[in-house]
Amino acid sequence: METRTAARLGVPVSEIGFGAWAIGGTWGEVSQQDAEAALNAALDAGVTFIDTADVYGAGRSEQIIGKVLSERGGERPFVATKAGRGGPNTPESYTRAYLEGCIDQSLANLRTDSLDLLQLHCPHPAVYYMPEVFGVLDDIVATGKLKRYGVSVEKVEEGLKAIEYPNVASVQIIYNIFRQRPARLFFREAEKKGVAIVARVPLASGLLTGKMSADSTFAADDHRTFNREGEAFDKGETFAGVPFDEGLAAVEALRPLVPADASMAAFALRWILMDPAVAVVIPGAKNADQALGNAAASDLPALSDETIAAVRAIYEERIGPHVDPRW
């Protein structure tokens, strides 16, 4: 497993991480046994970066991570969590008392005394223009409860504003074959400032595994059923905001570009890693086999310039018009 870092992050992390949204909830049922097996498989494969949030399963995701890491012992991997979506998510809600309450609960769930990274969880857009919120985070870092902080954003413009704050260590953003706009300007600015990019929704909610069809169905509690038009949270979090039928057609156009000895999922992850601004990509996994398949993408050879150009052409023709104007 290859590692990467960024100046503001300060430590190397595995380029393939473990996204722990699915083991918390809203991706259909994942048993405790499967969740623990998925995380253990990822760690055994060399993954050293885990991403979670306090609201994933109302703490379930964090609690599973805390349990697994305590049982494994030894050097802990880098664990990033998030705060801010458990309340009203209004600008006024981002007080020191609220943030410290979130942090204290995450510390308990994760069974640790200091968080490696706390990310504001897609906060209200006004928060990016409230330096006092980032000042509160600086104060909490000084207490030792928190080692560093970052933000998880929906829009490129939010990322550009966030990295104006000198102590923002990371920005998590949706970046994949179906969401290419972040690399045009934002990634280059983040690189200049040493900000780590955490690429989320890397497989477009499973579309880029190449395993879905027009007949695919999802459980009632799966966001791919209930959030296709943004009914519960930002539409871009589900299938990267791409209409399902358009995404399926684009996948078929991409399929001939996938090397014969690679899965489409691994190909999609390798494509993300071709940009040096990306510190870590965080695919989710609901079982051990998925976790191992994700980790294997680190071993794929670099994609050719011709392949990258072909992917870009498919995006610009089929996908960009659906997502570029909004995110």
Short mmCIF file of C-alpha atoms in Angstrom, two decimals:
data_model
loop_
_atom_site.label_atom_id
_atom_site.label_comp_id
_atom_site.label_asym_id
_atom_site.label_seq_id
_atom_site.Cartn_x
_atom_site.Cartn_y
_atom_site.Cartn_z
CA MET A 1 0.00 0.00 0.00
CA GLU A 2 1.46 3.34 -1.08
CA THR A 3 1.29 6.31 1.27
CA ARG A 4 0.85 10.03 0.69
CA THR A 5 0.86 13.15 2.81
CA ALA A 6 0.40 16.90 2.63
CA ALA A 7 2.19 19.65 4.52
CA ARG A 8 -0.79 20.64 6.66
CA LEU A 9 -1.73 17.03 7.40
CA GLY A 10 1.78 16.38 8.66
CA VAL A 11 1.72 12.57 8.62
CA PRO A 12 1.74 9.97 5.83
CA VAL A 13 -1.47 7.99 5.27
CA SER A 14 -2.39 5.13 2.97
CA GLU A 15 -3.55 6.39 -0.42
CA ILE A 16 -6.58 4.08 -0.17
CA GLY A 17 -8.57 4.69 2.99
CA PHE A 18 -11.67 3.17 4.53
CA GLY A 19 -14.90 5.15 4.24
CA ALA A 20 -17.06 4.12 7.19
CA TRP A 21 -20.40 5.64 6.17
CA ALA A 22 -21.79 2.31 4.97
CA ILE A 23 -21.07 0.46 8.20
CA GLY A 24 -23.01 3.10 10.08
CA GLY A 25 -26.20 3.26 8.07
CA THR A 26 -28.22 4.50 5.05
CA TRP A 27 -26.61 1.94 2.72
CA GLY A 28 -28.91 -0.93 3.56
CA GLU A 29 -28.33 -3.35 6.41
CA VAL A 30 -24.75 -4.17 7.37
CA SER A 31 -24.36 -6.61 10.25
CA GLN A 32 -21.96 -6.00 13.10
CA GLN A 33 -19.98 -9.04 11.97
CA ASP A 34 -19.67 -7.84 8.38
CA ALA A 35 -18.81 -4.31 9.48
CA GLU A 36 -16.01 -5.49 11.73
CA ALA A 37 -14.74 -7.92 9.08
CA ALA A 38 -14.65 -5.16 6.47
CA LEU A 39 -12.64 -2.85 8.71
CA ASN A 40 -10.25 -5.59 9.79
CA ALA A 41 -9.67 -6.64 6.18
CA ALA A 42 -8.86 -3.07 5.19
CA LEU A 43 -6.41 -2.66 8.06
CA ASP A 44 -4.77 -6.01 7.29
CA ALA A 45 -4.32 -4.83 3.68
CA GLY A 46 -2.35 -1.78 4.82
CA VAL A 47 -5.05 0.87 5.10
CA THR A 48 -4.04 3.48 7.67
CA PHE A 49 -6.76 6.13 7.14
CA ILE A 50 -10.33 5.69 8.35
CA ASP A 51 -13.06 8.27 7.73
CA THR A 52 -16.26 8.36 9.75
CA ALA A 53 -18.73 10.84 11.27
CA ASP A 54 -20.71 11.20 14.45
CA VAL A 55 -24.01 10.91 12.55
CA TYR A 56 -23.22 7.69 10.67
CA GLY A 57 -25.73 5.39 12.32
CA ALA A 58 -26.07 7.85 15.22
CA GLY A 59 -22.59 6.89 16.44
CA ARG A 60 -22.62 3.25 15.30
CA SER A 61 -19.82 3.73 12.78
CA GLU A 62 -17.54 5.41 15.33
CA GLN A 63 -18.36 2.77 17.93
CA ILE A 64 -17.48 -0.09 15.58
CA ILE A 65 -14.18 1.59 14.75
CA GLY A 66 -13.41 2.15 18.44
CA LYS A 67 -14.17 -1.48 19.24
CA VAL A 68 -12.08 -2.92 16.40
CA LEU A 69 -9.08 -0.70 17.08
CA SER A 70 -9.18 -1.45 20.80
CA GLU A 71 -9.28 -5.18 20.14
CA ARG A 72 -6.44 -5.04 17.62
CA GLY A 73 -4.15 -2.99 19.83
CA GLY A 74 -0.81 -1.71 18.60
CA GLU A 75 -0.32 1.50 16.65
CA ARG A 76 -3.62 3.09 15.76
CA PRO A 77 -4.36 4.17 12.21
CA PHE A 78 -5.28 7.78 11.43
CA VAL A 79 -8.97 8.29 12.18
CA ALA A 80 -10.87 11.25 10.79
CA THR A 81 -14.38 12.01 12.00
CA LYS A 82 -16.88 14.81 11.45
CA ALA A 83 -19.23 17.06 13.38
CA GLY A 84 -21.99 19.49 12.58
CA ARG A 85 -24.82 17.49 11.06
CA GLY A 86 -26.27 16.21 14.29
CA GLY A 87 -28.00 19.51 15.04
CA PRO A 88 -29.86 22.16 13.07
CA ASN A 89 -26.78 23.04 10.94
CA THR A 90 -27.45 26.76 11.17
CA PRO A 91 -24.62 29.30 11.35
CA GLU A 92 -25.55 30.04 14.96
CA SER A 93 -25.24 26.39 16.00
CA TYR A 94 -21.43 26.26 15.56
CA THR A 95 -20.61 27.35 19.10
CA ARG A 96 -17.73 26.14 21.22
CA ALA A 97 -20.12 24.29 23.51
CA TYR A 98 -21.72 22.47 20.60
CA LEU A 99 -18.44 21.53 18.93
CA GLU A 100 -16.86 20.38 22.18
CA GLY A 101 -19.93 18.28 22.91
CA CYS A 102 -19.58 16.60 19.52
CA ILE A 103 -15.87 16.05 20.08
CA ASP A 104 -16.38 14.57 23.54
CA GLN A 105 -18.93 12.10 22.21
CA SER A 106 -16.65 11.09 19.32
CA LEU A 107 -13.74 10.61 21.74
CA ALA A 108 -15.90 8.24 23.77
CA ASN A 109 -17.20 6.37 20.72
CA LEU A 110 -13.71 5.97 19.25
CA ARG A 111 -12.15 5.06 22.61
CA THR A 112 -9.37 7.61 22.37
CA ASP A 113 -8.27 10.77 24.15
CA SER A 114 -7.46 12.87 21.08
CA LEU A 115 -8.96 13.04 17.59
CA ASP A 116 -6.52 12.86 14.69
CA LEU A 117 -8.76 14.99 12.49
CA LEU A 118 -12.15 16.63 12.99
CA GLN A 119 -13.93 17.79 9.84
CA LEU A 120 -16.81 20.23 9.82
CA HIS A 121 -19.47 18.10 8.13
CA CYS A 122 -20.71 20.04 5.10
CA PRO A 123 -21.60 23.03 7.27
CA HIS A 124 -24.03 25.80 6.39
CA PRO A 125 -22.41 27.93 3.65
CA ALA A 126 -22.28 30.95 5.95
CA VAL A 127 -19.87 29.14 8.28
CA TYR A 128 -17.05 29.52 5.74
CA TYR A 129 -17.32 33.27 6.31
CA MET A 130 -17.24 33.03 10.12
CA PRO A 131 -13.59 33.14 11.22
CA GLU A 132 -14.71 32.82 14.82
CA VAL A 133 -15.73 29.20 14.18
CA PHE A 134 -12.25 28.35 12.97
CA GLY A 135 -10.87 30.24 15.96
CA VAL A 136 -12.87 27.95 18.25
CA LEU A 137 -11.31 24.94 16.53
CA ASP A 138 -7.85 26.45 17.05
CA ASP A 139 -8.65 26.82 20.75
CA ILE A 140 -9.79 23.20 20.99
CA VAL A 141 -6.61 22.00 19.28
CA ALA A 142 -4.69 23.81 22.04
CA THR A 143 -6.53 21.73 24.66
CA GLY A 144 -5.22 18.47 23.14
CA LYS A 145 -8.64 16.95 22.42
CA LEU A 146 -8.07 17.54 18.74
CA LYS A 147 -4.83 17.32 16.75
CA ARG A 148 -5.98 19.06 13.56
CA TYR A 149 -9.14 20.02 11.73
CA GLY A 150 -10.53 20.30 8.23
CA VAL A 151 -13.81 20.58 6.38
CA SER A 152 -16.00 18.38 4.25
CA VAL A 153 -17.58 20.42 1.48
CA GLU A 154 -20.26 20.05 -1.18
CA LYS A 155 -19.07 22.71 -3.64
CA VAL A 156 -15.71 23.66 -5.14
CA GLU A 157 -16.29 27.26 -4.08
CA GLU A 158 -16.64 26.18 -0.44
CA GLY A 159 -13.31 24.38 -0.66
CA LEU A 160 -11.61 27.45 -2.08
CA LYS A 161 -12.92 29.57 0.78
CA ALA A 162 -12.01 27.00 3.43
CA ILE A 163 -8.35 26.83 2.48
CA GLU A 164 -7.98 30.55 3.11
CA TYR A 165 -7.90 29.63 6.82
CA PRO A 166 -4.27 28.81 7.64
CA ASN A 167 -4.95 25.87 9.94
CA VAL A 168 -7.41 23.95 7.75
CA ALA A 169 -5.42 20.75 7.27
CA SER A 170 -7.73 18.96 4.86
CA VAL A 171 -10.71 19.33 2.58
CA GLN A 172 -12.94 16.38 1.83
CA ILE A 173 -14.80 16.68 -1.46
CA ILE A 174 -16.61 14.46 -3.94
CA TYR A 175 -14.14 13.60 -6.69
CA ASN A 176 -14.46 10.76 -9.15
CA ILE A 177 -14.74 10.04 -12.87
CA PHE A 178 -18.24 11.56 -12.71
CA ARG A 179 -17.18 14.66 -10.73
CA GLN A 180 -14.04 16.08 -12.31
CA ARG A 181 -14.43 19.83 -11.76
CA PRO A 182 -12.49 19.98 -8.43
CA ALA A 183 -9.21 19.19 -10.21
CA ARG A 184 -9.37 22.21 -12.53
CA LEU A 185 -8.65 24.97 -10.02
CA PHE A 186 -9.34 23.87 -6.47
CA PHE A 187 -6.82 21.02 -6.37
CA ARG A 188 -4.06 23.24 -7.69
CA GLU A 189 -4.75 25.88 -5.04
CA ALA A 190 -4.88 23.24 -2.30
CA GLU A 191 -1.54 21.83 -3.46
CA LYS A 192 0.08 25.26 -3.22
CA LYS A 193 -1.04 25.57 0.39
CA GLY A 194 -0.22 22.02 1.44
CA VAL A 195 -3.85 21.09 2.13
CA ALA A 196 -4.69 17.39 2.02
CA ILE A 197 -7.50 16.41 -0.34
CA VAL A 198 -9.72 13.55 0.85
CA ALA A 199 -11.69 12.21 -2.14
CA ARG A 200 -15.09 10.90 -1.13
CA VAL A 201 -17.90 9.12 -3.03
CA PRO A 202 -15.15 7.76 -5.31
CA LEU A 203 -17.35 5.12 -6.93
CA ALA A 204 -20.41 7.37 -7.37
CA SER A 205 -22.45 5.34 -4.87
CA GLY A 206 -21.58 2.14 -6.67
CA LEU A 207 -22.27 3.25 -10.25
CA LEU A 208 -18.55 3.10 -11.03
CA THR A 209 -18.27 -0.50 -9.90
CA GLY A 210 -19.89 -1.42 -13.22
CA LYS A 211 -22.15 -3.87 -11.40
CA MET A 212 -25.43 -1.94 -11.62
CA SER A 213 -28.14 -2.06 -14.24
CA ALA A 214 -31.50 -0.48 -14.94
CA ASP A 215 -33.01 -3.30 -12.88
CA SER A 216 -30.92 -2.63 -9.77
CA THR A 217 -32.95 -2.03 -6.62
CA PHE A 218 -31.94 -0.81 -3.16
CA ALA A 219 -33.32 -1.21 0.33
CA ALA A 220 -35.81 1.33 1.64
CA ASP A 221 -33.23 2.64 4.15
CA ASP A 222 -30.55 3.02 1.44
CA HIS A 223 -29.93 6.61 0.35
CA ARG A 224 -29.84 5.36 -3.23
CA THR A 225 -33.57 4.82 -2.82
CA PHE A 226 -34.61 7.85 -0.80
CA ASN A 227 -32.18 10.61 -1.80
CA ARG A 228 -31.95 10.52 -5.59
CA GLU A 229 -33.35 14.03 -5.87
CA GLY A 230 -31.83 15.33 -2.63
CA GLU A 231 -34.86 14.63 -0.47
CA ALA A 232 -32.77 13.97 2.67
CA PHE A 233 -29.42 15.70 2.04
CA ASP A 234 -27.45 17.11 -0.87
CA LYS A 235 -28.35 15.34 -4.11
CA GLY A 236 -24.67 15.16 -5.04
CA GLU A 237 -24.01 12.60 -2.30
CA THR A 238 -26.10 10.01 -4.19
CA PHE A 239 -24.67 8.75 -7.50
CA ALA A 240 -22.50 11.92 -7.42
CA GLY A 241 -25.58 13.85 -8.54
CA VAL A 242 -25.70 12.09 -11.91
CA PRO A 243 -29.10 10.84 -13.17
CA PHE A 244 -29.05 7.07 -12.75
CA ASP A 245 -29.78 6.21 -16.38
CA GLU A 246 -27.17 8.67 -17.65
CA GLY A 247 -24.63 7.18 -15.27
CA LEU A 248 -25.32 3.67 -16.50
CA ALA A 249 -24.81 4.76 -20.11
CA ALA A 250 -21.53 6.46 -19.24
CA VAL A 251 -20.33 3.33 -17.43
CA GLU A 252 -20.83 1.33 -20.62
CA ALA A 253 -18.77 3.92 -22.52
CA LEU A 254 -16.02 3.60 -19.90
CA ARG A 255 -16.00 -0.20 -19.80
CA PRO A 256 -13.64 -0.72 -22.80
CA LEU A 257 -11.01 1.43 -21.04
CA VAL A 258 -10.74 -0.88 -18.02
CA PRO A 259 -7.66 -3.15 -18.15
CA ALA A 260 -8.48 -6.83 -18.58
CA ASP A 261 -6.94 -7.73 -15.22
CA ALA A 262 -8.69 -4.99 -13.22
CA SER A 263 -12.20 -4.39 -11.92
CA MET A 264 -13.98 -1.22 -12.92
CA ALA A 265 -13.99 -0.16 -9.27
CA ALA A 266 -10.21 -0.49 -9.03
CA PHE A 267 -9.85 1.37 -12.34
CA ALA A 268 -12.02 4.20 -11.01
CA LEU A 269 -9.96 4.44 -7.82
CA ARG A 270 -6.68 4.43 -9.76
CA TRP A 271 -8.03 7.25 -11.95
CA ILE A 272 -8.55 9.36 -8.80
CA LEU A 273 -5.05 8.62 -7.57
CA MET A 274 -3.52 9.87 -10.80
CA ASP A 275 -3.90 13.41 -9.41
CA PRO A 276 -1.07 14.10 -6.92
CA ALA A 277 -3.24 16.56 -4.98
CA VAL A 278 -5.28 13.65 -3.62
CA ALA A 279 -3.87 12.53 -0.28
CA VAL A 280 -6.34 9.68 0.21
CA VAL A 281 -9.44 8.26 -1.44
CA ILE A 282 -12.07 6.75 0.86
CA PRO A 283 -14.22 4.07 -0.78
CA GLY A 284 -16.73 2.38 1.49
CA ALA A 285 -17.02 -1.35 2.09
CA LYS A 286 -19.86 -3.40 3.54
CA ASN A 287 -17.85 -6.64 3.80
CA ALA A 288 -14.30 -7.96 3.75
CA ASP A 289 -14.24 -8.76 0.02
CA GLN A 290 -15.19 -5.20 -0.90
CA ALA A 291 -12.53 -3.81 1.43
CA LEU A 292 -9.84 -6.00 -0.12
CA GLY A 293 -10.94 -5.08 -3.63
CA ASN A 294 -10.65 -1.40 -2.79
CA ALA A 295 -7.19 -1.78 -1.27
CA ALA A 296 -5.96 -3.64 -4.36
CA ALA A 297 -6.36 -0.47 -6.44
CA SER A 298 -3.12 0.81 -4.91
CA ASP A 299 -1.26 -1.92 -6.83
CA LEU A 300 -2.58 -1.01 -10.28
CA PRO A 301 -0.11 0.63 -12.67
CA ALA A 302 -0.55 4.26 -13.67
CA LEU A 303 -3.11 4.96 -16.37
CA SER A 304 -1.84 6.10 -19.76
CA ASP A 305 -2.31 9.62 -21.06
CA GLU A 306 -4.54 8.18 -23.78
CA THR A 307 -6.80 6.52 -21.23
CA ILE A 308 -7.03 9.67 -19.13
CA ALA A 309 -7.94 11.68 -22.23
CA ALA A 310 -10.62 9.15 -23.16
CA VAL A 311 -12.14 9.31 -19.67
CA ARG A 312 -12.18 13.10 -19.85
CA ALA A 313 -13.95 13.04 -23.21
CA ILE A 314 -16.67 10.75 -21.90
CA TYR A 315 -17.13 13.00 -18.89
CA GLU A 316 -17.33 16.19 -20.91
CA GLU A 317 -19.84 14.74 -23.34
CA ARG A 318 -22.09 12.74 -21.03
CA ILE A 319 -21.67 13.79 -17.40
CA GLY A 320 -20.26 17.29 -17.00
CA PRO A 321 -23.42 19.11 -18.10
CA HIS A 322 -25.35 17.43 -15.26
CA VAL A 323 -22.94 18.25 -12.44
CA ASP A 324 -20.55 21.10 -13.29
CA PRO A 325 -23.08 23.93 -12.95
CA ARG A 326 -24.17 22.80 -9.47
CA TRP A 327 -21.04 21.55 -7.71
#
